[in-house]
Amino acid sequence: MAVPVSGPGSTEGGALLVLAIVIPVAAALLGFAAGGRRTERIALGALPIGLTVAVLIAAAVPPASAVPLTDGVLTYLLGGWAPPLGVALRADGLSAVMLVIAAVVVCAVGVFARADFAIADGAAETRAPFAFWILLPMIWAGLNTVFLAGDLFTLYVALEILTFAAVPLVCLDGRGETLQAALRYLLFALLGSVLYLAGTVLLYGAYGTLDIVLLSQRVAVAPAPLVAGALMTVGLLAKTALVPLHLWLPPAHAGAPPAGSALLSALVVKGSFFIVVRLWFDVMPGLPSVAATQMLSTLGAAAIVLGSVVALRQERLKLLIAYSTLAQIGYLFLLFGLAFDVDSAAMQKGDALAGGMLQAMSHATAKAAMFMAAGSIYVAMGHDRIAALAGAGRRVPVAVLAFALGGVALAGLPPGGAYLAKELLLGAAARTGQWWWAVVIQAGGAFTGAYLLLVLARVLAPPDRAAAGDVDTHHGRVAWYPQAAALVLAMVSLSLGLVDWSAWLPIPPGARLAASVVDTLAAAVWPVLAGGVLAVLIGRWTTPSGGRLARAVATLGPLRRGGIALGENVCRGDAFLRRWPMAGVSLLALAVAFGAALWTGR
Amino acid sequence: MSEVLVFGLCAAVVAGLGLYGAIVDPRPLRKILGFNLLGSGVFLFFGVVARRGAAAGFPGDPVPQALVITGIVVAFSATALAVTLLLRFFETTGSSSLRDGAAADGARDTAES
Amino acid sequence: MTIVPALDLFVAGVVLVVAVWTVAVRNTSSAVVGFVAYGLLLALVWVRLGAPDVALTEAAIGSGLTGALLIGAAARLRAGESTVAAERPGVPVRLLIAALATVVAAAIAGVLLSLPDPAPTLAPEATANAGATGLGNPITNVLMAFRAMDTMLEKVVLLLAVLGIWSLSPDAAWGGRPHLPHRAEPDAALEFLARVLTPVGVVLGIAVLWVSADHPGGAFQGATILAAMWLLVLMAGLGEVPDIGRRRLRLALVVGPAVFLTIGLGGLVVSGAFLSYPQGFAKPLILAIEFAMILTVATTLGLLVAGPPVAGPPAAGSAAAGSPARRAAP
Amino acid sequence: MSVLLDLVTIVMVSAGMVFFLAGTVGLLRFPDTLTRLHALTKADNIGLGLVVIGLVPQAGSLRDGLKLLCVWLLVLLASATVSQLVAQAARREGDSS
């Protein structure tokens, strides 16, 4: 029965949760009404306020994050109406850390974007800046709602806010390719949302509520939640672009303006990923089976291999980073296979979940830094063809440093958050005896090292004399602050491993950074070495003038030819999967397979 | 309560039809139509669920009915955005194909600046 | 077997036939017409399911406005249609997709048969708490009180859709006005209809909102009627879409969610919960929000159909334009 | 009295149905746009009018009866205008199919 007035359901400090959503929404509304220069000012002004609110929420969340999402967490009953009639906002440790990371990334992107979307005082309002300074707070509002909403339908509306704000970002430059990318993104994402919505109605029909906590108490093995779980998972995977549902991601993320790419890659895909986590760990923790969790992780492993290999074969920097996002999304889904506890046949909130969330946070910060750095490099060089980026290190050293540090953090080198994440995931793999995921985890780090080295080898090379005069004519100047914003984010990602996360994430005691110097060194050296080998074997080394590197690589003979053949085949496979009918077949087939895996896996 | 069974099955079939149309037909406008069919099938299922929950003198559970109203409005805005995007894409490139490289095949973009 | 189940079966059968036709017919314009017919039939189904509010919404938005939008697009896309249609996958792939879609549909249908009986419902809770708002229409209660957050956020989605559509304009057209793509030529009949029907429609739209406190109806349904009247006036050539830079237009687009948000925050201060209404003030406050919303939603729906601005704003010197397009950045 | 009213309803609605049927057959069978319009509008308007007249005796109140009449009037107005527009479009395009 609903409580008509603010009852015991709302906890102390719960009103902060409202502010986390209201502030960006209000900024967007005000900015829309005000127009012109004021749109930018309002959006920028909202950034520090929202960041403060996020930090306050993280401080207020009770350190009981290992327990399921129940009344122990920060709760707010909207309108004073308790679920199931009303809608609650809830923050647990996972929400809190994601809120803070999202706020940090949004702030950095805001600073960065001033370079591209500044509106001069008194100048006429123009299209792209006006849209951007409203889309930025809108994406933020959507994300915060995703992290806080305690109701599956509110989550649906939040997902739609994210999609509707993300699509215009993709085609802000109005070119034909980006319009096509945006259209593909929108159409596929809409299919995903409807599948998600279909799941919610099945759950409502079976249990009469859409509240996550109430559902977690009521969901039992029955046709409705199984079919709902399969449909919702697949719908969300389509929005997250997990291989093989990734037809839209590479062109969309590579075509958007750098600030947009950073938001899309770092945050937007995390929104739907976060809901998958909520669904599997909180809504239906007892439903998943070995088959279903292993399937999710297998898709993740496929994404790592496919995304990384195709990334190594890219000619353009932004496409390389986009494919790297594909691989990193796969990395996130490894946690499902590792978090499933066979004995209790339920999802367990433990080291695997903590590792996965840490990976999501590290990727959010590092990938935003890398896209922003790539944006600066693009401006400085006038293009982003990797083969002709020699000399970028001298022109925009800070951006290149940010790119390198972001890559280092992402490859899982200490003390990055990804390193700690890797340790946690490896620990979970060892504990549960799933050595095959340990192999995949290590391979993921090595692949990241590979494309990092591939890019660094080019950008750090001295300027190509033959091409220098040509490039100089159309390079632009890059202000210091966009580069600095990227660098700060990269540093944040690199230092995430130093924080004690046990107050928010279910980290078992003792899982900290590797103790000994030798271990640390080994952890640092091996992804780089293995990455180097991979980069040499599979990477694209051709240069316009046939540089020394290319000649050196060519001496490897048959090994290199084998690597290239493998790379080309994976690229063909990627192109095949990214055709619309195939992606559709994958979507439906996965829905059926998940249903079957959930059904028979017990 | 026979209408629950009849229209529930109808909803499921319409959803399946919409899925088929949205995936098979390469024309984006037909995909949008398919999405709308799929959506209306799902909405109809909301209506069936609401009807099953008829109680307390109401002909149906008002909560899913209210959710559908929200859903229809969201689906319409999605359709409007998708149609506008499609028209702009077509005007810019002369093609409405979603294949890789189709954007480059058509007339090169006119780059308003 | 009484007549009513037979009628249900008949309606469901017709709905399915039209749906199949919509997917299968070769010509897209025909498919759109099929979809409009399908939407109207669906409204009938909604009435049979005891949801007149949804029937109104479905007929107005799902069928009417969507149809208006799609039919214009189908005409403009006709030129390139056949080449794209040729990309259809081969028979094996189509069969595979059909089989998979059938499995999904069968799974949903199977769930329907497995749902618990008696069904879980919130109808009693909704009735028991209706007193808190003083409104008799349970759906309005759900939308405006129990789940007000969703309704507020949905307004944000609508605003985003408008922004997204505007952002697709050419740079040079920013600040200018959208031009209705399928506008009829000056025509006596249409103009007559617009002049006669518009006052009726405006009254009807507001009435649909006004009665929604206790009867079927609401801000969306009313707003759709208002938007339809606006579009009719535009198509008849009796008016123009305002410049998108117009301050008043911008305000109309945000006033709905803004009032919602403000009253919601007021609830946080006065009655202790965001989006709660103080005892005794619920009904007037909800009506205030709904009136702000009907303005916003009607404007939004009209603009969603009207598309992005196509021509640039009038030059600063041309006094005849009468609308200072760039007032947004004084 | 009520039997008489029911009789009126049955007769009128049935007559309306006949016109609807005729209009639909015309729409499907007539050769070109203008004749199809002819079949459609005439039959539809009279058909709907008869249905409305038939239903008025069944209306619970005067208000409901007036609402029914309003529906008819609105349909008349709309269909008249739309027929005009369709006919003009047909003539412009020289449509003779």
JSON list of C-alpha atoms in Angstrom, two decimals, chain C residues 139-300:
[
{"chain": "C", "resi": 139, "resn": "ILE", "atom": "CA", "xyz": [-4.93, 7.21, -15.43]},
{"chain": "C", "resi": 140, "resn": "THR", "atom": "CA", "xyz": [-4.47, 10.92, -14.88]},
{"chain": "C", "resi": 141, "resn": "ASN", "atom": "CA", "xyz": [-3.60, 10.07, -11.28]},
{"chain": "C", "resi": 142, "resn": "VAL", "atom": "CA", "xyz": [-0.93, 7.63, -12.39]},
{"chain": "C", "resi": 143, "resn": "LEU", "atom": "CA", "xyz": [0.52, 10.03, -14.95]},
{"chain": "C", "resi": 144, "resn": "MET", "atom": "CA", "xyz": [0.46, 13.14, -12.80]},
{"chain": "C", "resi": 145, "resn": "ALA", "atom": "CA", "xyz": [0.98, 11.83, -9.27]},
{"chain": "C", "resi": 146, "resn": "PHE", "atom": "CA", "xyz": [2.08, 8.24, -8.73]},
{"chain": "C", "resi": 147, "resn": "ARG", "atom": "CA", "xyz": [4.45, 8.13, -11.67]},
{"chain": "C", "resi": 148, "resn": "ALA", "atom": "CA", "xyz": [4.90, 11.85, -12.26]},
{"chain": "C", "resi": 149, "resn": "MET", "atom": "CA", "xyz": [8.64, 11.36, -12.75]},
{"chain": "C", "resi": 150, "resn": "ASP", "atom": "CA", "xyz": [8.12, 9.33, -15.93]},
{"chain": "C", "resi": 151, "resn": "THR", "atom": "CA", "xyz": [5.74, 11.91, -17.32]},
{"chain": "C", "resi": 152, "resn": "MET", "atom": "CA", "xyz": [8.16, 14.73, -16.57]},
{"chain": "C", "resi": 153, "resn": "LEU", "atom": "CA", "xyz": [11.09, 12.89, -18.14]},
{"chain": "C", "resi": 154, "resn": "GLU", "atom": "CA", "xyz": [8.97, 12.05, -21.15]},
{"chain": "C", "resi": 155, "resn": "LYS", "atom": "CA", "xyz": [8.56, 15.77, -21.78]},
{"chain": "C", "resi": 156, "resn": "VAL", "atom": "CA", "xyz": [12.33, 15.91, -21.87]},
{"chain": "C", "resi": 157, "resn": "VAL", "atom": "CA", "xyz": [12.30, 13.20, -24.54]},
{"chain": "C", "resi": 158, "resn": "LEU", "atom": "CA", "xyz": [9.88, 15.29, -26.60]},
{"chain": "C", "resi": 159, "resn": "LEU", "atom": "CA", "xyz": [12.08, 18.36, -26.30]},
{"chain": "C", "resi": 160, "resn": "LEU", "atom": "CA", "xyz": [15.09, 16.28, -27.31]},
{"chain": "C", "resi": 161, "resn": "ALA", "atom": "CA", "xyz": [13.27, 15.07, -30.39]},
{"chain": "C", "resi": 162, "resn": "VAL", "atom": "CA", "xyz": [12.58, 18.66, -31.44]},
{"chain": "C", "resi": 163, "resn": "LEU", "atom": "CA", "xyz": [16.19, 19.62, -30.81]},
{"chain": "C", "resi": 164, "resn": "GLY", "atom": "CA", "xyz": [17.37, 16.57, -32.72]},
{"chain": "C", "resi": 165, "resn": "ILE", "atom": "CA", "xyz": [15.22, 17.48, -35.69]},
{"chain": "C", "resi": 166, "resn": "TRP", "atom": "CA", "xyz": [16.32, 21.09, -35.64]},
{"chain": "C", "resi": 167, "resn": "SER", "atom": "CA", "xyz": [19.94, 20.03, -35.43]},
{"chain": "C", "resi": 168, "resn": "LEU", "atom": "CA", "xyz": [19.48, 18.36, -38.82]},
{"chain": "C", "resi": 169, "resn": "SER", "atom": "CA", "xyz": [18.97, 21.67, -40.57]},
{"chain": "C", "resi": 170, "resn": "PRO", "atom": "CA", "xyz": [21.63, 23.17, -42.80]},
{"chain": "C", "resi": 171, "resn": "ASP", "atom": "CA", "xyz": [23.79, 25.63, -40.89]},
{"chain": "C", "resi": 172, "resn": "ALA", "atom": "CA", "xyz": [22.53, 28.53, -42.94]},
{"chain": "C", "resi": 173, "resn": "ALA", "atom": "CA", "xyz": [18.93, 27.78, -42.05]},
{"chain": "C", "resi": 174, "resn": "TRP", "atom": "CA", "xyz": [19.47, 28.03, -38.30]},
{"chain": "C", "resi": 175, "resn": "GLY", "atom": "CA", "xyz": [17.11, 30.55, -36.81]},
{"chain": "C", "resi": 176, "resn": "GLY", "atom": "CA", "xyz": [14.80, 30.25, -39.80]},
{"chain": "C", "resi": 177, "resn": "ARG", "atom": "CA", "xyz": [11.45, 28.56, -40.04]},
{"chain": "C", "resi": 178, "resn": "PRO", "atom": "CA", "xyz": [10.44, 25.01, -40.84]},
{"chain": "C", "resi": 179, "resn": "HIS", "atom": "CA", "xyz": [8.42, 24.61, -43.97]},
{"chain": "C", "resi": 180, "resn": "LEU", "atom": "CA", "xyz": [5.68, 22.04, -44.00]},
{"chain": "C", "resi": 181, "resn": "PRO", "atom": "CA", "xyz": [6.82, 19.58, -46.66]},
{"chain": "C", "resi": 182, "resn": "HIS", "atom": "CA", "xyz": [3.40, 18.49, -47.88]},
{"chain": "C", "resi": 183, "resn": "ARG", "atom": "CA", "xyz": [1.65, 21.76, -47.96]},
{"chain": "C", "resi": 184, "resn": "ALA", "atom": "CA", "xyz": [-1.29, 21.97, -50.34]},
{"chain": "C", "resi": 185, "resn": "GLU", "atom": "CA", "xyz": [-1.58, 24.65, -52.93]},
{"chain": "C", "resi": 186, "resn": "PRO", "atom": "CA", "xyz": [-3.88, 27.56, -52.08]},
{"chain": "C", "resi": 187, "resn": "ASP", "atom": "CA", "xyz": [-7.18, 25.87, -52.09]},
{"chain": "C", "resi": 188, "resn": "ALA", "atom": "CA", "xyz": [-10.62, 27.07, -51.23]},
{"chain": "C", "resi": 189, "resn": "ALA", "atom": "CA", "xyz": [-11.84, 23.79, -49.81]},
{"chain": "C", "resi": 190, "resn": "LEU", "atom": "CA", "xyz": [-8.95, 23.27, -47.44]},
{"chain": "C", "resi": 191, "resn": "GLU", "atom": "CA", "xyz": [-8.99, 26.89, -46.35]},
{"chain": "C", "resi": 192, "resn": "PHE", "atom": "CA", "xyz": [-12.68, 26.62, -45.64]},
{"chain": "C", "resi": 193, "resn": "LEU", "atom": "CA", "xyz": [-12.13, 23.50, -43.57]},
{"chain": "C", "resi": 194, "resn": "ALA", "atom": "CA", "xyz": [-9.34, 25.15, -41.63]},
{"chain": "C", "resi": 195, "resn": "ARG", "atom": "CA", "xyz": [-11.49, 28.20, -40.89]},
{"chain": "C", "resi": 196, "resn": "VAL", "atom": "CA", "xyz": [-14.50, 26.18, -39.80]},
{"chain": "C", "resi": 197, "resn": "LEU", "atom": "CA", "xyz": [-12.82, 23.36, -37.98]},
{"chain": "C", "resi": 198, "resn": "THR", "atom": "CA", "xyz": [-10.05, 25.14, -36.09]},
{"chain": "C", "resi": 199, "resn": "PRO", "atom": "CA", "xyz": [-12.23, 26.91, -33.50]},
{"chain": "C", "resi": 200, "resn": "VAL", "atom": "CA", "xyz": [-14.14, 23.70, -32.92]},
{"chain": "C", "resi": 201, "resn": "GLY", "atom": "CA", "xyz": [-10.91, 21.75, -32.58]},
{"chain": "C", "resi": 202, "resn": "VAL", "atom": "CA", "xyz": [-9.32, 24.19, -30.17]},
{"chain": "C", "resi": 203, "resn": "VAL", "atom": "CA", "xyz": [-12.35, 24.09, -27.90]},
{"chain": "C", "resi": 204, "resn": "LEU", "atom": "CA", "xyz": [-12.45, 20.33, -28.17]},
{"chain": "C", "resi": 205, "resn": "GLY", "atom": "CA", "xyz": [-8.74, 19.97, -27.37]},
{"chain": "C", "resi": 206, "resn": "ILE", "atom": "CA", "xyz": [-9.01, 22.06, -24.25]},
{"chain": "C", "resi": 207, "resn": "ALA", "atom": "CA", "xyz": [-12.19, 20.28, -23.27]},
{"chain": "C", "resi": 208, "resn": "VAL", "atom": "CA", "xyz": [-10.46, 16.91, -23.58]},
{"chain": "C", "resi": 209, "resn": "LEU", "atom": "CA", "xyz": [-7.85, 18.17, -21.16]},
{"chain": "C", "resi": 210, "resn": "TRP", "atom": "CA", "xyz": [-10.39, 19.75, -18.82]},
{"chain": "C", "resi": 211, "resn": "VAL", "atom": "CA", "xyz": [-12.53, 16.65, -18.44]},
{"chain": "C", "resi": 212, "resn": "SER", "atom": "CA", "xyz": [-9.48, 14.41, -18.01]},
{"chain": "C", "resi": 213, "resn": "ALA", "atom": "CA", "xyz": [-9.57, 15.04, -14.28]},
{"chain": "C", "resi": 214, "resn": "ASP", "atom": "CA", "xyz": [-12.49, 12.67, -14.01]},
{"chain": "C", "resi": 215, "resn": "HIS", "atom": "CA", "xyz": [-13.10, 11.22, -17.48]},
{"chain": "C", "resi": 216, "resn": "PRO", "atom": "CA", "xyz": [-11.04, 9.75, -20.29]},
{"chain": "C", "resi": 217, "resn": "GLY", "atom": "CA", "xyz": [-8.78, 12.32, -21.86]},
{"chain": "C", "resi": 218, "resn": "GLY", "atom": "CA", "xyz": [-5.69, 14.20, -20.90]},
{"chain": "C", "resi": 219, "resn": "ALA", "atom": "CA", "xyz": [-2.98, 16.60, -21.90]},
{"chain": "C", "resi": 220, "resn": "PHE", "atom": "CA", "xyz": [-1.63, 14.35, -24.66]},
{"chain": "C", "resi": 221, "resn": "GLN", "atom": "CA", "xyz": [-4.92, 13.69, -26.32]},
{"chain": "C", "resi": 222, "resn": "GLY", "atom": "CA", "xyz": [-5.93, 17.34, -26.10]},
{"chain": "C", "resi": 223, "resn": "ALA", "atom": "CA", "xyz": [-2.54, 18.44, -27.34]},
{"chain": "C", "resi": 224, "resn": "THR", "atom": "CA", "xyz": [-2.78, 16.16, -30.33]},
{"chain": "C", "resi": 225, "resn": "ILE", "atom": "CA", "xyz": [-6.06, 17.77, -31.35]},
{"chain": "C", "resi": 226, "resn": "LEU", "atom": "CA", "xyz": [-4.55, 21.22, -30.95]},
{"chain": "C", "resi": 227, "resn": "ALA", "atom": "CA", "xyz": [-1.49, 20.17, -32.93]},
{"chain": "C", "resi": 228, "resn": "ALA", "atom": "CA", "xyz": [-3.71, 18.79, -35.67]},
{"chain": "C", "resi": 229, "resn": "MET", "atom": "CA", "xyz": [-5.57, 22.10, -35.83]},
{"chain": "C", "resi": 230, "resn": "TRP", "atom": "CA", "xyz": [-2.29, 23.98, -36.05]},
{"chain": "C", "resi": 231, "resn": "LEU", "atom": "CA", "xyz": [-1.07, 21.73, -38.85]},
{"chain": "C", "resi": 232, "resn": "LEU", "atom": "CA", "xyz": [-4.36, 22.18, -40.66]},
{"chain": "C", "resi": 233, "resn": "VAL", "atom": "CA", "xyz": [-3.99, 25.94, -40.48]},
{"chain": "C", "resi": 234, "resn": "LEU", "atom": "CA", "xyz": [-0.43, 25.64, -41.76]},
{"chain": "C", "resi": 235, "resn": "MET", "atom": "CA", "xyz": [-1.38, 23.32, -44.61]},
{"chain": "C", "resi": 236, "resn": "ALA", "atom": "CA", "xyz": [-4.20, 25.59, -45.65]},
{"chain": "C", "resi": 237, "resn": "GLY", "atom": "CA", "xyz": [-1.68, 28.40, -45.95]},
{"chain": "C", "resi": 238, "resn": "LEU", "atom": "CA", "xyz": [-3.35, 30.47, -43.25]},
{"chain": "C", "resi": 239, "resn": "GLY", "atom": "CA", "xyz": [-0.23, 30.67, -41.13]},
{"chain": "C", "resi": 240, "resn": "GLU", "atom": "CA", "xyz": [3.48, 30.06, -40.97]},
{"chain": "C", "resi": 241, "resn": "VAL", "atom": "CA", "xyz": [5.62, 28.11, -38.56]},
{"chain": "C", "resi": 242, "resn": "PRO", "atom": "CA", "xyz": [7.45, 30.70, -36.47]},
{"chain": "C", "resi": 243, "resn": "ASP", "atom": "CA", "xyz": [11.22, 31.10, -36.72]},
{"chain": "C", "resi": 244, "resn": "ILE", "atom": "CA", "xyz": [12.92, 28.60, -34.45]},
{"chain": "C", "resi": 245, "resn": "GLY", "atom": "CA", "xyz": [14.88, 31.40, -32.85]},
{"chain": "C", "resi": 246, "resn": "ARG", "atom": "CA", "xyz": [11.73, 33.09, -31.58]},
{"chain": "C", "resi": 247, "resn": "ARG", "atom": "CA", "xyz": [11.86, 33.46, -27.84]},
{"chain": "C", "resi": 248, "resn": "ARG", "atom": "CA", "xyz": [8.15, 32.79, -27.50]},
{"chain": "C", "resi": 249, "resn": "LEU", "atom": "CA", "xyz": [8.43, 29.52, -29.38]},
{"chain": "C", "resi": 250, "resn": "ARG", "atom": "CA", "xyz": [11.33, 28.41, -27.22]},
{"chain": "C", "resi": 251, "resn": "LEU", "atom": "CA", "xyz": [9.38, 29.26, -24.10]},
{"chain": "C", "resi": 252, "resn": "ALA", "atom": "CA", "xyz": [6.34, 27.36, -25.33]},
{"chain": "C", "resi": 253, "resn": "LEU", "atom": "CA", "xyz": [8.54, 24.32, -25.84]},
{"chain": "C", "resi": 254, "resn": "VAL", "atom": "CA", "xyz": [9.97, 24.30, -22.33]},
{"chain": "C", "resi": 255, "resn": "VAL", "atom": "CA", "xyz": [7.11, 25.66, -20.27]},
{"chain": "C", "resi": 256, "resn": "GLY", "atom": "CA", "xyz": [5.52, 22.24, -19.72]},
{"chain": "C", "resi": 257, "resn": "PRO", "atom": "CA", "xyz": [8.50, 20.46, -18.18]},
{"chain": "C", "resi": 258, "resn": "ALA", "atom": "CA", "xyz": [9.61, 23.70, -16.51]},
{"chain": "C", "resi": 259, "resn": "VAL", "atom": "CA", "xyz": [6.32, 24.15, -14.67]},
{"chain": "C", "resi": 260, "resn": "PHE", "atom": "CA", "xyz": [6.32, 20.47, -13.82]},
{"chain": "C", "resi": 261, "resn": "LEU", "atom": "CA", "xyz": [9.82, 20.75, -12.42]},
{"chain": "C", "resi": 262, "resn": "THR", "atom": "CA", "xyz": [9.07, 23.93, -10.51]},
{"chain": "C", "resi": 263, "resn": "ILE", "atom": "CA", "xyz": [5.93, 22.57, -8.88]},
{"chain": "C", "resi": 264, "resn": "GLY", "atom": "CA", "xyz": [7.83, 19.36, -8.18]},
{"chain": "C", "resi": 265, "resn": "LEU", "atom": "CA", "xyz": [10.58, 21.26, -6.43]},
{"chain": "C", "resi": 266, "resn": "GLY", "atom": "CA", "xyz": [7.93, 23.27, -4.61]},
{"chain": "C", "resi": 267, "resn": "GLY", "atom": "CA", "xyz": [6.60, 19.96, -3.32]},
{"chain": "C", "resi": 268, "resn": "LEU", "atom": "CA", "xyz": [10.08, 19.18, -2.03]},
{"chain": "C", "resi": 269, "resn": "VAL", "atom": "CA", "xyz": [9.99, 22.35, 0.05]},
{"chain": "C", "resi": 270, "resn": "VAL", "atom": "CA", "xyz": [6.34, 22.53, 1.06]},
{"chain": "C", "resi": 271, "resn": "SER", "atom": "CA", "xyz": [5.13, 18.98, 1.48]},
{"chain": "C", "resi": 272, "resn": "GLY", "atom": "CA", "xyz": [8.41, 17.22, 1.90]},
{"chain": "C", "resi": 273, "resn": "ALA", "atom": "CA", "xyz": [8.75, 15.22, -1.30]},
{"chain": "C", "resi": 274, "resn": "PHE", "atom": "CA", "xyz": [9.77, 16.02, -4.86]},
{"chain": "C", "resi": 275, "resn": "LEU", "atom": "CA", "xyz": [6.74, 15.86, -7.16]},
{"chain": "C", "resi": 276, "resn": "SER", "atom": "CA", "xyz": [4.29, 15.69, -4.28]},
{"chain": "C", "resi": 277, "resn": "TYR", "atom": "CA", "xyz": [1.36, 18.05, -4.02]},
{"chain": "C", "resi": 278, "resn": "PRO", "atom": "CA", "xyz": [0.31, 19.74, -0.78]},
{"chain": "C", "resi": 279, "resn": "GLN", "atom": "CA", "xyz": [-2.96, 18.46, 0.65]},
{"chain": "C", "resi": 280, "resn": "GLY", "atom": "CA", "xyz": [-5.90, 20.21, -0.93]},
{"chain": "C", "resi": 281, "resn": "PHE", "atom": "CA", "xyz": [-3.85, 21.87, -3.67]},
{"chain": "C", "resi": 282, "resn": "ALA", "atom": "CA", "xyz": [-3.27, 18.78, -5.72]},
{"chain": "C", "resi": 283, "resn": "LYS", "atom": "CA", "xyz": [-6.05, 19.30, -8.21]},
{"chain": "C", "resi": 284, "resn": "PRO", "atom": "CA", "xyz": [-5.35, 22.94, -9.11]},
{"chain": "C", "resi": 285, "resn": "LEU", "atom": "CA", "xyz": [-1.61, 22.27, -9.28]},
{"chain": "C", "resi": 286, "resn": "ILE", "atom": "CA", "xyz": [-2.08, 19.25, -11.51]},
{"chain": "C", "resi": 287, "resn": "LEU", "atom": "CA", "xyz": [-4.37, 21.24, -13.78]},
{"chain": "C", "resi": 288, "resn": "ALA", "atom": "CA", "xyz": [-1.77, 24.02, -13.92]},
{"chain": "C", "resi": 289, "resn": "ILE", "atom": "CA", "xyz": [0.86, 21.53, -14.99]},
{"chain": "C", "resi": 290, "resn": "GLU", "atom": "CA", "xyz": [-1.48, 20.01, -17.53]},
{"chain": "C", "resi": 291, "resn": "PHE", "atom": "CA", "xyz": [-2.27, 23.39, -19.06]},
{"chain": "C", "resi": 292, "resn": "ALA", "atom": "CA", "xyz": [1.41, 24.20, -19.38]},
{"chain": "C", "resi": 293, "resn": "MET", "atom": "CA", "xyz": [1.93, 20.73, -20.80]},
{"chain": "C", "resi": 294, "resn": "ILE", "atom": "CA", "xyz": [-0.81, 20.97, -23.39]},
{"chain": "C", "resi": 295, "resn": "LEU", "atom": "CA", "xyz": [0.85, 24.08, -24.79]},
{"chain": "C", "resi": 296, "resn": "THR", "atom": "CA", "xyz": [4.25, 22.42, -24.88]},
{"chain": "C", "resi": 297, "resn": "VAL", "atom": "CA", "xyz": [3.05, 19.11, -26.23]},
{"chain": "C", "resi": 298, "resn": "ALA", "atom": "CA", "xyz": [0.87, 20.68, -28.93]},
{"chain": "C", "resi": 299, "resn": "THR", "atom": "CA", "xyz": [3.73, 22.90, -30.08]},
{"chain": "C", "resi": 300, "resn": "THR", "atom": "CA", "xyz": [6.15, 19.99, -29.95]}
]
